[in-house]
mmCIF file of C-alpha atoms and ligand atoms in Angstrom:
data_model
loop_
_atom_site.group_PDB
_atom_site.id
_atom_site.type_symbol
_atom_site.label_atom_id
_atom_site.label_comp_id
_atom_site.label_asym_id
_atom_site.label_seq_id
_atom_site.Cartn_x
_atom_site.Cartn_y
_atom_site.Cartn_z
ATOM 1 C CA UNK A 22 -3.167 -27.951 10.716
ATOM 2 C CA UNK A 23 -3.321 -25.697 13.699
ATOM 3 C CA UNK A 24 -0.966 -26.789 16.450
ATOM 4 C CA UNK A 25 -2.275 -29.305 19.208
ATOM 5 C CA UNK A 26 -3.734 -27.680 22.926
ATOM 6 C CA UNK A 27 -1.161 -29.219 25.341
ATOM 7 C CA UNK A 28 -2.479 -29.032 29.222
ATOM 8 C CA UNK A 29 0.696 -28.960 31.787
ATOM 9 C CA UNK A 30 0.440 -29.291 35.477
ATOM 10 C CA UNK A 31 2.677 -26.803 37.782
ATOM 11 C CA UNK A 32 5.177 -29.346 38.155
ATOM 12 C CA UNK A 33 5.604 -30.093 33.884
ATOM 13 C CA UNK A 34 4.124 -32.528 33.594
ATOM 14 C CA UNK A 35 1.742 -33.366 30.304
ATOM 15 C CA UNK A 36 -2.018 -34.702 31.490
ATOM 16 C CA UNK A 37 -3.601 -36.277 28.257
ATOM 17 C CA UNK A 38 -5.199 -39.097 29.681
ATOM 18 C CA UNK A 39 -8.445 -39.011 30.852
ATOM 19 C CA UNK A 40 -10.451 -42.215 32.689
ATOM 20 C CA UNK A 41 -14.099 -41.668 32.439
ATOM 21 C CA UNK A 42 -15.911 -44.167 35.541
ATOM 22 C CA UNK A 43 -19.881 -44.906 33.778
ATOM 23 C CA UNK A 44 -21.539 -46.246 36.851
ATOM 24 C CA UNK A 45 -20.489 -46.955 40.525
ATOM 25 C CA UNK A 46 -21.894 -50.479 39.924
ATOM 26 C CA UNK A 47 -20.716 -54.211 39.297
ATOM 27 C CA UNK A 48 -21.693 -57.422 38.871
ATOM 28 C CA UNK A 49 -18.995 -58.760 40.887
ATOM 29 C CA UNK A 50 -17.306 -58.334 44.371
ATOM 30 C CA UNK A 51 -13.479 -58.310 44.373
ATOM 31 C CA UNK A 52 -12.173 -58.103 47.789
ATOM 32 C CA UNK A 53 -9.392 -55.665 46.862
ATOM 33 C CA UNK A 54 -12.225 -53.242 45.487
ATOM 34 C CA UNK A 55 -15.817 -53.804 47.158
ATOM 35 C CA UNK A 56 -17.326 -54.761 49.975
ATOM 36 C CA UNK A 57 -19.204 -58.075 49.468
ATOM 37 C CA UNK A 58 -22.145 -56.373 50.590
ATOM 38 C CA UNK A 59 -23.504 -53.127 51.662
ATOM 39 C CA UNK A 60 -22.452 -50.548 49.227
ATOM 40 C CA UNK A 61 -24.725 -47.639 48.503
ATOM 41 C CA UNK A 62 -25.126 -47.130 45.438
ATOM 42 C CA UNK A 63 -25.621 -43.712 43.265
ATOM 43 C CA UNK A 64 -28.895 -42.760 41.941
ATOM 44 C CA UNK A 65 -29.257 -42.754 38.434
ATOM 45 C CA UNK A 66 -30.061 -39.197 38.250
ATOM 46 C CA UNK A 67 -26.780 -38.621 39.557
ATOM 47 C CA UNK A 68 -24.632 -40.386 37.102
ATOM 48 C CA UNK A 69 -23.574 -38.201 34.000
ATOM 49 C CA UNK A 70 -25.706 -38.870 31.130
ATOM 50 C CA UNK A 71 -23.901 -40.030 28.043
ATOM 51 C CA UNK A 72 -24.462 -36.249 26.559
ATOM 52 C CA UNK A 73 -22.748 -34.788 29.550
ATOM 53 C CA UNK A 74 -19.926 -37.070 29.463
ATOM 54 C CA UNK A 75 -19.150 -36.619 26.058
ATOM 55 C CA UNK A 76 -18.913 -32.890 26.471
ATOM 56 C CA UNK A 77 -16.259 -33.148 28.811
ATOM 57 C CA UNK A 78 -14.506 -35.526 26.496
ATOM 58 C CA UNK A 79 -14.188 -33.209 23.822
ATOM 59 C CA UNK A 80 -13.575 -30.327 25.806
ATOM 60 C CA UNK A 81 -10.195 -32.389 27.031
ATOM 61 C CA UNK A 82 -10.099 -33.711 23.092
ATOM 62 C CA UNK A 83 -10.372 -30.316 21.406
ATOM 63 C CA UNK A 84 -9.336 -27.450 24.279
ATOM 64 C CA UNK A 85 -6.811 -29.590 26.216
ATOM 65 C CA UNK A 86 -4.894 -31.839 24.009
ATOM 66 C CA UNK A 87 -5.862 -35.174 25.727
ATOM 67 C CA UNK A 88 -5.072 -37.875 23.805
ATOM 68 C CA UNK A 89 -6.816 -41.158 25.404
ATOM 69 C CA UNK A 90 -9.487 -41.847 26.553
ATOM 70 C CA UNK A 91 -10.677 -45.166 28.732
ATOM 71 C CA UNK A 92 -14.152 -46.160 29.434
ATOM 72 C CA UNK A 93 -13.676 -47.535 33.328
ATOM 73 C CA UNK A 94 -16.386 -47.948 36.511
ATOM 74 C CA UNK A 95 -17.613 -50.035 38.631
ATOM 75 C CA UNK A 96 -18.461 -52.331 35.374
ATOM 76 C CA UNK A 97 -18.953 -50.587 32.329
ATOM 77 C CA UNK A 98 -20.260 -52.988 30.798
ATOM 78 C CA UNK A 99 -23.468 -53.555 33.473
ATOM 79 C CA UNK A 100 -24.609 -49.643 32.092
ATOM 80 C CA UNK A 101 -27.434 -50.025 29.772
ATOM 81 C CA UNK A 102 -26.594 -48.572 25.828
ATOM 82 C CA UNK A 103 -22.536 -48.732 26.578
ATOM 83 C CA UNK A 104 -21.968 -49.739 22.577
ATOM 84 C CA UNK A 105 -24.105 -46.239 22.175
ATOM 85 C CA UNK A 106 -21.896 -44.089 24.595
ATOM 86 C CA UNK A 107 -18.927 -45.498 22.832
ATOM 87 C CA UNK A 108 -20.145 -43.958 19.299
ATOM 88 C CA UNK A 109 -20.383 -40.627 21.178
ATOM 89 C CA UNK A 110 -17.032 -40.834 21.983
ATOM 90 C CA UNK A 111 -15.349 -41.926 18.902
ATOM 91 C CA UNK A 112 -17.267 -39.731 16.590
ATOM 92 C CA UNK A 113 -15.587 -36.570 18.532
ATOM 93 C CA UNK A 114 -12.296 -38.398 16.511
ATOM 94 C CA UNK A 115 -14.305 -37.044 13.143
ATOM 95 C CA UNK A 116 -15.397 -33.523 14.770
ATOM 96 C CA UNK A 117 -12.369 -32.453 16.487
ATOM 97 C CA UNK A 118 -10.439 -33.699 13.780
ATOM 98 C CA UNK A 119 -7.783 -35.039 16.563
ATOM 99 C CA UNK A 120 -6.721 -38.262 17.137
ATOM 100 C CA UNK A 121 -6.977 -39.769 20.457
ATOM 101 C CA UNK A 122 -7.439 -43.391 21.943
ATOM 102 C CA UNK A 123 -10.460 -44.915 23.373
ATOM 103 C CA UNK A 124 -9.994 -47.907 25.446
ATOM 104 C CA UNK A 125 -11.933 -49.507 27.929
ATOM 105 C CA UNK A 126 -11.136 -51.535 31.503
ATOM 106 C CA UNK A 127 -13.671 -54.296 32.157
ATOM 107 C CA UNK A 128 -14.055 -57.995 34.017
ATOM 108 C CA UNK A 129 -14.707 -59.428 30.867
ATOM 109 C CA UNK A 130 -17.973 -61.531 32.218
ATOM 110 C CA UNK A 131 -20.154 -59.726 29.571
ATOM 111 C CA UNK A 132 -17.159 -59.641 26.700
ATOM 112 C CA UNK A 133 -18.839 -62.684 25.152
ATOM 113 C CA UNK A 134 -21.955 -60.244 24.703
ATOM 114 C CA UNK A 135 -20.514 -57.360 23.447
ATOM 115 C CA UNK A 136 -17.463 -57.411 21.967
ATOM 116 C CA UNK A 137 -18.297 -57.429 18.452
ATOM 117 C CA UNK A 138 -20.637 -54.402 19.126
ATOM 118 C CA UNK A 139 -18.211 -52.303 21.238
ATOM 119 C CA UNK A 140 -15.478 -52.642 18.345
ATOM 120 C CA UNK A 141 -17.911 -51.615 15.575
ATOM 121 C CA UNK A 142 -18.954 -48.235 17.951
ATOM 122 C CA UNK A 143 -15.041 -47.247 17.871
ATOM 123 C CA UNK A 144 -13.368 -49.126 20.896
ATOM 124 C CA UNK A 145 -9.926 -49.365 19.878
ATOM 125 C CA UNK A 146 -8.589 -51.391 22.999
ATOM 126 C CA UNK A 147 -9.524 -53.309 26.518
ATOM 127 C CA UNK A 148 -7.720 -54.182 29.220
ATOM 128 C CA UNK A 149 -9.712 -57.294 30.984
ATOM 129 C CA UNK A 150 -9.043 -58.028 34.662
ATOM 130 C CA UNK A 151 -8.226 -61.574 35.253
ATOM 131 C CA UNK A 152 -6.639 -62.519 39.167
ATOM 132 C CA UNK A 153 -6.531 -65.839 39.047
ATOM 133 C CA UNK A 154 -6.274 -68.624 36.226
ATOM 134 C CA UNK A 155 -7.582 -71.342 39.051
ATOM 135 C CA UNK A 156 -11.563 -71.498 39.158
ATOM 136 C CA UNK A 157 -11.713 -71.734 42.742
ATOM 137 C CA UNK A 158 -9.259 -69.067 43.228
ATOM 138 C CA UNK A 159 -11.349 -66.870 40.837
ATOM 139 C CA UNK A 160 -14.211 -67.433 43.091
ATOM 140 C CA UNK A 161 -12.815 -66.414 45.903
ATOM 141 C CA UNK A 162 -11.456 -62.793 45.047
ATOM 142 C CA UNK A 163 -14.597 -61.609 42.847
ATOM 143 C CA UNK A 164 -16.926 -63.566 44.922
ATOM 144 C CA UNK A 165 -18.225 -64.924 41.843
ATOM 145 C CA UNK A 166 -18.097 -68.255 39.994
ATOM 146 C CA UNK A 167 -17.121 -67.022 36.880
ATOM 147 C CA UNK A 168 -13.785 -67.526 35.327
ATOM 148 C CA UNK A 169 -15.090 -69.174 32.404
ATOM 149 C CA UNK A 170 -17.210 -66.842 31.380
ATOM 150 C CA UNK A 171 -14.031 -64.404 31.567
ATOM 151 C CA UNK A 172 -11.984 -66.399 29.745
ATOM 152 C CA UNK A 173 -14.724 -66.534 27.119
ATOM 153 C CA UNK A 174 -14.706 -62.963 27.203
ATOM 154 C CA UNK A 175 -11.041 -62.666 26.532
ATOM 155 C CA UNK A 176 -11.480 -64.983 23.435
ATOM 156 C CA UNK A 177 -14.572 -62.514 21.864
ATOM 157 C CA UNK A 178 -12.202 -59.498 22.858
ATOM 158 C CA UNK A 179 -9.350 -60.829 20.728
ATOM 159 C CA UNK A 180 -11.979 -61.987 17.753
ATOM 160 C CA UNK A 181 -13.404 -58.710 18.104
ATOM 161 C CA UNK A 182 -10.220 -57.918 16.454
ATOM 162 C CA UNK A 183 -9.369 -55.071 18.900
ATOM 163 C CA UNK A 184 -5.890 -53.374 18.783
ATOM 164 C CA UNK A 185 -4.545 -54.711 21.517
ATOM 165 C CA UNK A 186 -5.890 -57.031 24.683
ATOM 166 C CA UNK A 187 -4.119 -56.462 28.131
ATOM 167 C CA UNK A 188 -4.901 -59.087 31.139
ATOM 168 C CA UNK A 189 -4.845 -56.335 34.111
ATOM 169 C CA UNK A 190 -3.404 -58.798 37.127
ATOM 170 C CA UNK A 191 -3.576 -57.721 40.848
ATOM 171 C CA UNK A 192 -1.288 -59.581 42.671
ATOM 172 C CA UNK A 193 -1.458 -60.165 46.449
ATOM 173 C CA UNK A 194 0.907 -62.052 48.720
ATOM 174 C CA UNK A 195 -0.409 -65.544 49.710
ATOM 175 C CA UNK A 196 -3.057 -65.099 46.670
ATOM 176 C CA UNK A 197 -1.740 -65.480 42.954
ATOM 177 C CA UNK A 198 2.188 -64.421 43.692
ATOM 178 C CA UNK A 199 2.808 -68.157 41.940
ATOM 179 C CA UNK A 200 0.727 -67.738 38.847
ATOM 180 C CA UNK A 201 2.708 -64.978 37.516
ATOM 181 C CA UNK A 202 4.416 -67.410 35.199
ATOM 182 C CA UNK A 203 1.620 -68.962 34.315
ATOM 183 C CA UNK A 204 -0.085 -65.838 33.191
ATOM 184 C CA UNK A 205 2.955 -65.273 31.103
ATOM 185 C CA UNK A 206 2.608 -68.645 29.563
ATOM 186 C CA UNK A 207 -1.033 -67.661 29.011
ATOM 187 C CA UNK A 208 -0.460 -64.164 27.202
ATOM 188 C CA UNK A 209 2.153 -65.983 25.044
ATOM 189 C CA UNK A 210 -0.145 -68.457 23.946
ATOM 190 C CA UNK A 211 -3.207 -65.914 23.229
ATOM 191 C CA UNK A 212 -1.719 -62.896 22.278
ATOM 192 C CA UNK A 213 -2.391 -61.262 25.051
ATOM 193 C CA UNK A 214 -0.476 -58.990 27.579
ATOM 194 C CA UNK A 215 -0.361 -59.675 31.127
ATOM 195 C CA UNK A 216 -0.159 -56.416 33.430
ATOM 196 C CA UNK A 217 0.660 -57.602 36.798
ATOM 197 C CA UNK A 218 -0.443 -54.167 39.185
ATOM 198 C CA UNK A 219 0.607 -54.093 43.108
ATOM 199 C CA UNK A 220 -1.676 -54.569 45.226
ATOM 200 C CA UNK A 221 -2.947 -50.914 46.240
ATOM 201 C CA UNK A 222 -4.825 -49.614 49.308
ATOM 202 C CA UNK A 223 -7.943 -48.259 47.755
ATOM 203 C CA UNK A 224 -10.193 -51.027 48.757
ATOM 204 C CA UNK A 225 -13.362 -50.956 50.817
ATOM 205 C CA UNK A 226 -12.701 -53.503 53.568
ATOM 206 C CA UNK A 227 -9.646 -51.691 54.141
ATOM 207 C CA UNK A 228 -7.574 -55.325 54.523
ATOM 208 C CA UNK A 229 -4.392 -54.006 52.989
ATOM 209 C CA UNK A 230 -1.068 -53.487 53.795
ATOM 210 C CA UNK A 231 2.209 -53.799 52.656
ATOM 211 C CA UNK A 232 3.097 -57.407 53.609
ATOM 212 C CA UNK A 233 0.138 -57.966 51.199
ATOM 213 C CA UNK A 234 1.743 -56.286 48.324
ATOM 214 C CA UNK A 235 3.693 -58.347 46.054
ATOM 215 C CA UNK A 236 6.802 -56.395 44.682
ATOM 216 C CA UNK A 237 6.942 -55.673 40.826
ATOM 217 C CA UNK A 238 10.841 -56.897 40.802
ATOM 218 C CA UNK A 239 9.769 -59.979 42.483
ATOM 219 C CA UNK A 240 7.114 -60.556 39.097
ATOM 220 C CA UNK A 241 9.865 -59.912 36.743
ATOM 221 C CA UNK A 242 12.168 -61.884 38.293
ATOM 222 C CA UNK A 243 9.786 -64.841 38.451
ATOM 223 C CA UNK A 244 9.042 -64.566 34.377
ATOM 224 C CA UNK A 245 12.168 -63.968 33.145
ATOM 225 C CA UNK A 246 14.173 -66.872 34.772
ATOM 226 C CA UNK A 247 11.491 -68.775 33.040
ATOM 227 C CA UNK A 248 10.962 -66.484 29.503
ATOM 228 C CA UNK A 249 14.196 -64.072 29.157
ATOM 229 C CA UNK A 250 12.833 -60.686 28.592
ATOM 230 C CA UNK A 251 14.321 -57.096 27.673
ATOM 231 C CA UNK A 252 12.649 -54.046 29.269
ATOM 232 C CA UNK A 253 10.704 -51.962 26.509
ATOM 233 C CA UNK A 254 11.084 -48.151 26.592
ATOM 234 C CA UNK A 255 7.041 -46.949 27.723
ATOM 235 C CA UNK A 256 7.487 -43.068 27.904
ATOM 236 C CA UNK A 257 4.560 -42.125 30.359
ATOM 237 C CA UNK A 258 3.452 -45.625 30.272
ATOM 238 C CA UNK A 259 2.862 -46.520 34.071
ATOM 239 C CA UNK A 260 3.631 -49.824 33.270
ATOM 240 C CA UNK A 261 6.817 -51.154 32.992
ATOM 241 C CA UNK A 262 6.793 -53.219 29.878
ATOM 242 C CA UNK A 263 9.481 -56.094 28.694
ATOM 243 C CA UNK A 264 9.200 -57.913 25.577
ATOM 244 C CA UNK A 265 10.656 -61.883 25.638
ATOM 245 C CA UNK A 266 13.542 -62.457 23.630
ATOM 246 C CA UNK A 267 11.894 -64.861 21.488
ATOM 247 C CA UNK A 268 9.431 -62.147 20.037
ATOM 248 C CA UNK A 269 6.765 -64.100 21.370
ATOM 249 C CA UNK A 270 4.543 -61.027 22.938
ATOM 250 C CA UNK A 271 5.560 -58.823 26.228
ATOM 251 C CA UNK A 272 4.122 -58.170 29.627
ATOM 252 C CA UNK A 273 3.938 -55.224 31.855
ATOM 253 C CA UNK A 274 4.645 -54.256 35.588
ATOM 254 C CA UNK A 275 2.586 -51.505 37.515
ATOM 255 C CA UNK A 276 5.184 -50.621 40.399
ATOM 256 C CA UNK A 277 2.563 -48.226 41.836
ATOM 257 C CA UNK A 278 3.433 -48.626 45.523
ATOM 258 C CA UNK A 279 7.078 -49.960 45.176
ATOM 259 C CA UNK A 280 7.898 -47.752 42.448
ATOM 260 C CA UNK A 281 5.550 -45.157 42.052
ATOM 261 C CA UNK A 282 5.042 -43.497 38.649
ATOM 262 C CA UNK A 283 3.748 -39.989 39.891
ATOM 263 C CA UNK A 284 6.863 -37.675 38.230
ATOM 264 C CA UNK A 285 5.519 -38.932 35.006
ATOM 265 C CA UNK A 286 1.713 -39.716 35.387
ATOM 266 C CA UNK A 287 -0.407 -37.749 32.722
ATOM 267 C CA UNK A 288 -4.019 -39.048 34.197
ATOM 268 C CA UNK A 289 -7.084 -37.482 35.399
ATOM 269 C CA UNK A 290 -10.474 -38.954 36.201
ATOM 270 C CA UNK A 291 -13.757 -38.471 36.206
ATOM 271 C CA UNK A 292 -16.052 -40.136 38.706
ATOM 272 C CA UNK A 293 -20.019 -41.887 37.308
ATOM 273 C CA UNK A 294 -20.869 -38.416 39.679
ATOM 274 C CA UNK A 295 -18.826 -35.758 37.528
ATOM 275 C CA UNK A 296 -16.311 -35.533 40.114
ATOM 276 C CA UNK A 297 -12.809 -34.731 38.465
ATOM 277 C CA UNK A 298 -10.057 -36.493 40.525
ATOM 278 C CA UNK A 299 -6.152 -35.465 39.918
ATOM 279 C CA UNK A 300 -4.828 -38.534 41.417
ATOM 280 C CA UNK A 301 -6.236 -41.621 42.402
ATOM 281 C CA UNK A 302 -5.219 -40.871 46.084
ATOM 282 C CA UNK A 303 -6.405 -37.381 46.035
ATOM 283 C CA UNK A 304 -8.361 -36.535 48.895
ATOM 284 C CA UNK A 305 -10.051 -33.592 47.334
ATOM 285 C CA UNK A 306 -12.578 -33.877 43.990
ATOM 286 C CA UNK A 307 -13.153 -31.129 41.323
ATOM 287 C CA UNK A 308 -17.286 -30.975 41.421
ATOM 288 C CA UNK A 309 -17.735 -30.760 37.058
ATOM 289 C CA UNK A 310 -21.339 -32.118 37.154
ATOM 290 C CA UNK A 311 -22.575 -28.903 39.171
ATOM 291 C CA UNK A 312 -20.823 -26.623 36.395
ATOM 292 C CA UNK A 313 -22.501 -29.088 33.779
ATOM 293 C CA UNK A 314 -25.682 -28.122 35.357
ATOM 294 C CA UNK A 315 -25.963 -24.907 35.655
ATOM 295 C CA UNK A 316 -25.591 -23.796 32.514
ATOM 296 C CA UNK A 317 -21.774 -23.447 32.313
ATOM 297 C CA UNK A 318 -20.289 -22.459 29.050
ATOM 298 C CA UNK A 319 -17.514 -25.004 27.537
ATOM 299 C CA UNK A 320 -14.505 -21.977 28.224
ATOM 300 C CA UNK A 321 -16.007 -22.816 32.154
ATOM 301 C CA UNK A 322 -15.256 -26.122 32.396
ATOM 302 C CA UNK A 323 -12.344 -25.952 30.126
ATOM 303 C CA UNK A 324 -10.843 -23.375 33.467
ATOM 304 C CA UNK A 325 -12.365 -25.303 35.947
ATOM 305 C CA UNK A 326 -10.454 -28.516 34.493
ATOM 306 C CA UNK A 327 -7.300 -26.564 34.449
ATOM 307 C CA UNK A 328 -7.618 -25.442 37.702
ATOM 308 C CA UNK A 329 -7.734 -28.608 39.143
ATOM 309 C CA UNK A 330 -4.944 -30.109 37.040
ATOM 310 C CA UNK A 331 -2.704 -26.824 38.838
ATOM 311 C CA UNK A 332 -3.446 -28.419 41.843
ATOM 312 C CA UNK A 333 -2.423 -31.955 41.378
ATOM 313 C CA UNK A 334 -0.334 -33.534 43.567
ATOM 314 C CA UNK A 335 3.564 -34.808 43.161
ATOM 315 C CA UNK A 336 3.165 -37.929 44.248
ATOM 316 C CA UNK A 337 1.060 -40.555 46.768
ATOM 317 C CA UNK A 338 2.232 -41.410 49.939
ATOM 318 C CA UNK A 339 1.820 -44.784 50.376
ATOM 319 C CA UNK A 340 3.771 -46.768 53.004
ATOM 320 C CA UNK A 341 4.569 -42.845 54.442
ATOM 321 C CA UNK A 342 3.604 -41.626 57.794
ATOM 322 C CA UNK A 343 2.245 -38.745 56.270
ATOM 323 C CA UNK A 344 -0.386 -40.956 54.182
ATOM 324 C CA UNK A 345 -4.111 -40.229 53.745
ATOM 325 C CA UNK A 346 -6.079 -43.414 52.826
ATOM 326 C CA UNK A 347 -9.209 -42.041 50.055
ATOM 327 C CA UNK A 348 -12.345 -42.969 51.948
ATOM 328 C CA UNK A 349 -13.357 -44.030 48.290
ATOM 329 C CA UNK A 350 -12.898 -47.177 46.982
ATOM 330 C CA UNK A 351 -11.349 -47.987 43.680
ATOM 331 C CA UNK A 352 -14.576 -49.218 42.538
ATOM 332 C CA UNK A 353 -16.077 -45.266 43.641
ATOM 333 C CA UNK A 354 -13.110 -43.355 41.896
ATOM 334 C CA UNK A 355 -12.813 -45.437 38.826
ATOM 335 C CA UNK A 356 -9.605 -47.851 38.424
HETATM 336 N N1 LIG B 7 -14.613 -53.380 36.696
HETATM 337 C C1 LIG B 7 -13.555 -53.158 35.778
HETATM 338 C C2 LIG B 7 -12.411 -54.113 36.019
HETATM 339 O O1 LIG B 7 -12.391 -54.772 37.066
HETATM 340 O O2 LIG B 7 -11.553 -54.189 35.154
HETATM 341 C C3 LIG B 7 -13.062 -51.731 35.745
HETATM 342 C C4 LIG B 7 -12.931 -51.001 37.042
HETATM 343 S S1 LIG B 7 -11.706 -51.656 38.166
HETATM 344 C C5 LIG B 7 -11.885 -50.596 39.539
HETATM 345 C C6 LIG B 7 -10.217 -51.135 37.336
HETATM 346 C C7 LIG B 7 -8.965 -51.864 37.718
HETATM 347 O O3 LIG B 7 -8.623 -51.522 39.044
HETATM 348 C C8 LIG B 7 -9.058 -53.388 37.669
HETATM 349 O O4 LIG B 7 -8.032 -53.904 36.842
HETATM 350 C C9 LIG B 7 -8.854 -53.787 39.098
HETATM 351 O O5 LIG B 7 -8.187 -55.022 39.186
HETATM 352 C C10 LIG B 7 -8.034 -52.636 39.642
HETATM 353 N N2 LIG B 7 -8.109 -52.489 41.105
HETATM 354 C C11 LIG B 7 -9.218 -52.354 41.863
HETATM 355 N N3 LIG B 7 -8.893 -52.215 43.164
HETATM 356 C C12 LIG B 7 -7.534 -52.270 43.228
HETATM 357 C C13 LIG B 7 -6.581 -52.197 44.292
HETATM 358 N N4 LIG B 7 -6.959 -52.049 45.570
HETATM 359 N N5 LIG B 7 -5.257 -52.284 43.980
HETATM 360 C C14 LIG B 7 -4.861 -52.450 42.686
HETATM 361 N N6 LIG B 7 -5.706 -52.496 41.645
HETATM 362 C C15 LIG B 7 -7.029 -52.442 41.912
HETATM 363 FE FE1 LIG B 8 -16.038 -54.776 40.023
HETATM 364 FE FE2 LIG B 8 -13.778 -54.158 38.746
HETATM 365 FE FE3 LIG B 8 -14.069 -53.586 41.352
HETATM 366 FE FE4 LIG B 8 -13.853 -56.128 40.618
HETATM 367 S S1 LIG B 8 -12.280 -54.514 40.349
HETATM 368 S S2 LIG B 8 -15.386 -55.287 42.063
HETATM 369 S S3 LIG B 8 -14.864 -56.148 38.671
HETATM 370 S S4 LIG B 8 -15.216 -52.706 39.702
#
């Protein structure tokens, strides 16, 4: 078997992960993410077509070495023929004859839907954002009245019979900073794992700041004293995982701002617009859709993508003087 591409940035670090955004769009609000109204929204004819973004999935697949792959947006579930694009992306498995991982990030609302028909196109895993286990609560950071519909998403997700389920968890001081045990009690009982994530400030009202952010340690600490836990070894895995001492499950811990991950962060992105991003903070985008275009030939985009990986950054700055704020939301870049 011929040996596997391997893509390294100029500081050594591996990038084999690649988050695809699908549309700019949602079908909810969260506060931490979108305005509640207002946004302007991308034409369609701007968006990569499913063909286009499946070329620059194998292109990372077969010339790069990438090794996952996660569907993200906005919502990818509110684009129209998602089960479709997901067959695209798992048949290049077949073709390029290289493993990699396809996962998916989504609110869940529309789980209940599609589930069953994301799992048969290939999906191998989702990660389902959940804030808030209290209805009202739930309301009031998505701006929608819809936790049930969430929580029946998490239930077709797990008889789906996906690889794994992961409960992505924002957590914001004076918001949920008391349910993290309760989320823990929740994954144990389900089978699911709960990724608490700080608070980060990549959100369109611009309302964050660091009193806001909830520290990882403080999560852990919180969970343990209640189900004893052991820290798991993740590799590049941003999130720090521990697994309770009773084998019942694990959860996970996404230090980004306390504890940032950048000396070991393999990702790259590309944007619903064919932007490439090297870091979710980057102020400066990689324009792939224009090469896409105009006719450029795969050994083109394979130099363009490597010329933007040479340029990623060490690290964020959050919390630094020296720190640039994206003047795109999470919801723009794709989380
Ligand atoms: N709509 C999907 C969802 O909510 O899962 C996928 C896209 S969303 C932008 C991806 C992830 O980013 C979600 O888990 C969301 O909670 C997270 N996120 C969005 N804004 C964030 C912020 N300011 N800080 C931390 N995480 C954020
Ligand atoms: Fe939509 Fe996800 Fe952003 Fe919430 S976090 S507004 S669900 S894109």
């Amino acid at each position: 078997m011929p040996e596997r591409p391997v893509l390294i940035d100029s500081f050594g670090r591996r990038v084999s992960d690649l988050r695809i955004s699908i549309t700019d769009r949602c079908n909810f609000r969260c506060g931490y993410c979108m305005p509640a109204e207002g946004m302007q929204w991308l034409d369609r004819s701007e968006l990569l077509s499913f063909e286009e973004i499946t070329r620059v999935a194998a292109i990372c697949v077969e010339r790069l070495g990438f090794e996952d792959i996660r569907i993200t947006g906005g919502e990818p579930t509110v684009r129209a023929h998602l089960p479709a694009l997901v067959a695209m992306l798992s048949d290049l498995r077949t073709k390029a004859a290289s493993a990699f991982d396809l996962s998916m990030t989504t609110n869940g609302a529309s789980l209940a839907l599609l589930a069953g028909e994301l799992r048969r196109a290939g999906l191998d895993r989702v990660n389902i954002s959940c804030d808030s286990l209290h209805p009202e609560r739930f309301a009031e950071v998505t701006r929608r009245d819809q936790l049930s519909r969430v929580l029946d998403g998490i239930d077709a997700a797990l008889e789906a019979g996906f690889s794994k389920v992961k409960l992505n968890v924002v957590t914001m001081r004076g918001f949920n900073e008391d349910e993290a045990v309760d989320f823990a009690r929740f994954g144990r009982d389900r089978g699911v794992e709960p990724r608490f994530i700080e608070f980060m400030p990549l959100d369109a009202d611009a309302s964050w700041s660091m009193e806001k952010v909830v520290p990882a340690s403080e999560t852990v600490d919180a969970i343990t004293k209640v189900f004893p836990a052991e820290v798991v070894d993740a590799g590049a895995d941003p999130a720090r995982r521990y697994r309770y001492l009773d084998g019942k499950g694990s959860f996970g811990v996404i230090p980004s701002v306390t504890q940032p991950f950048c000396a070991t962060c393999d990702r790259m992105r590309l944007s619903a617009e064919g932007q490439l991003r090297t870091c979710l903070f980057s102020t400066s985008e990689h324009d792939l859709r224009a090469l896409l275009r105009s006719g450029g030939s795969d050994a083109e985009i394979e130099a363009a993508i490597r010329t933007a990986v040479g340029q990623k950054w060490a690290g964020h700055r959050i919390g630094k003087v020296t720190f640039i704020r994206p003047s795109r939301s999470m919801s723009q870049i794709g989380g």
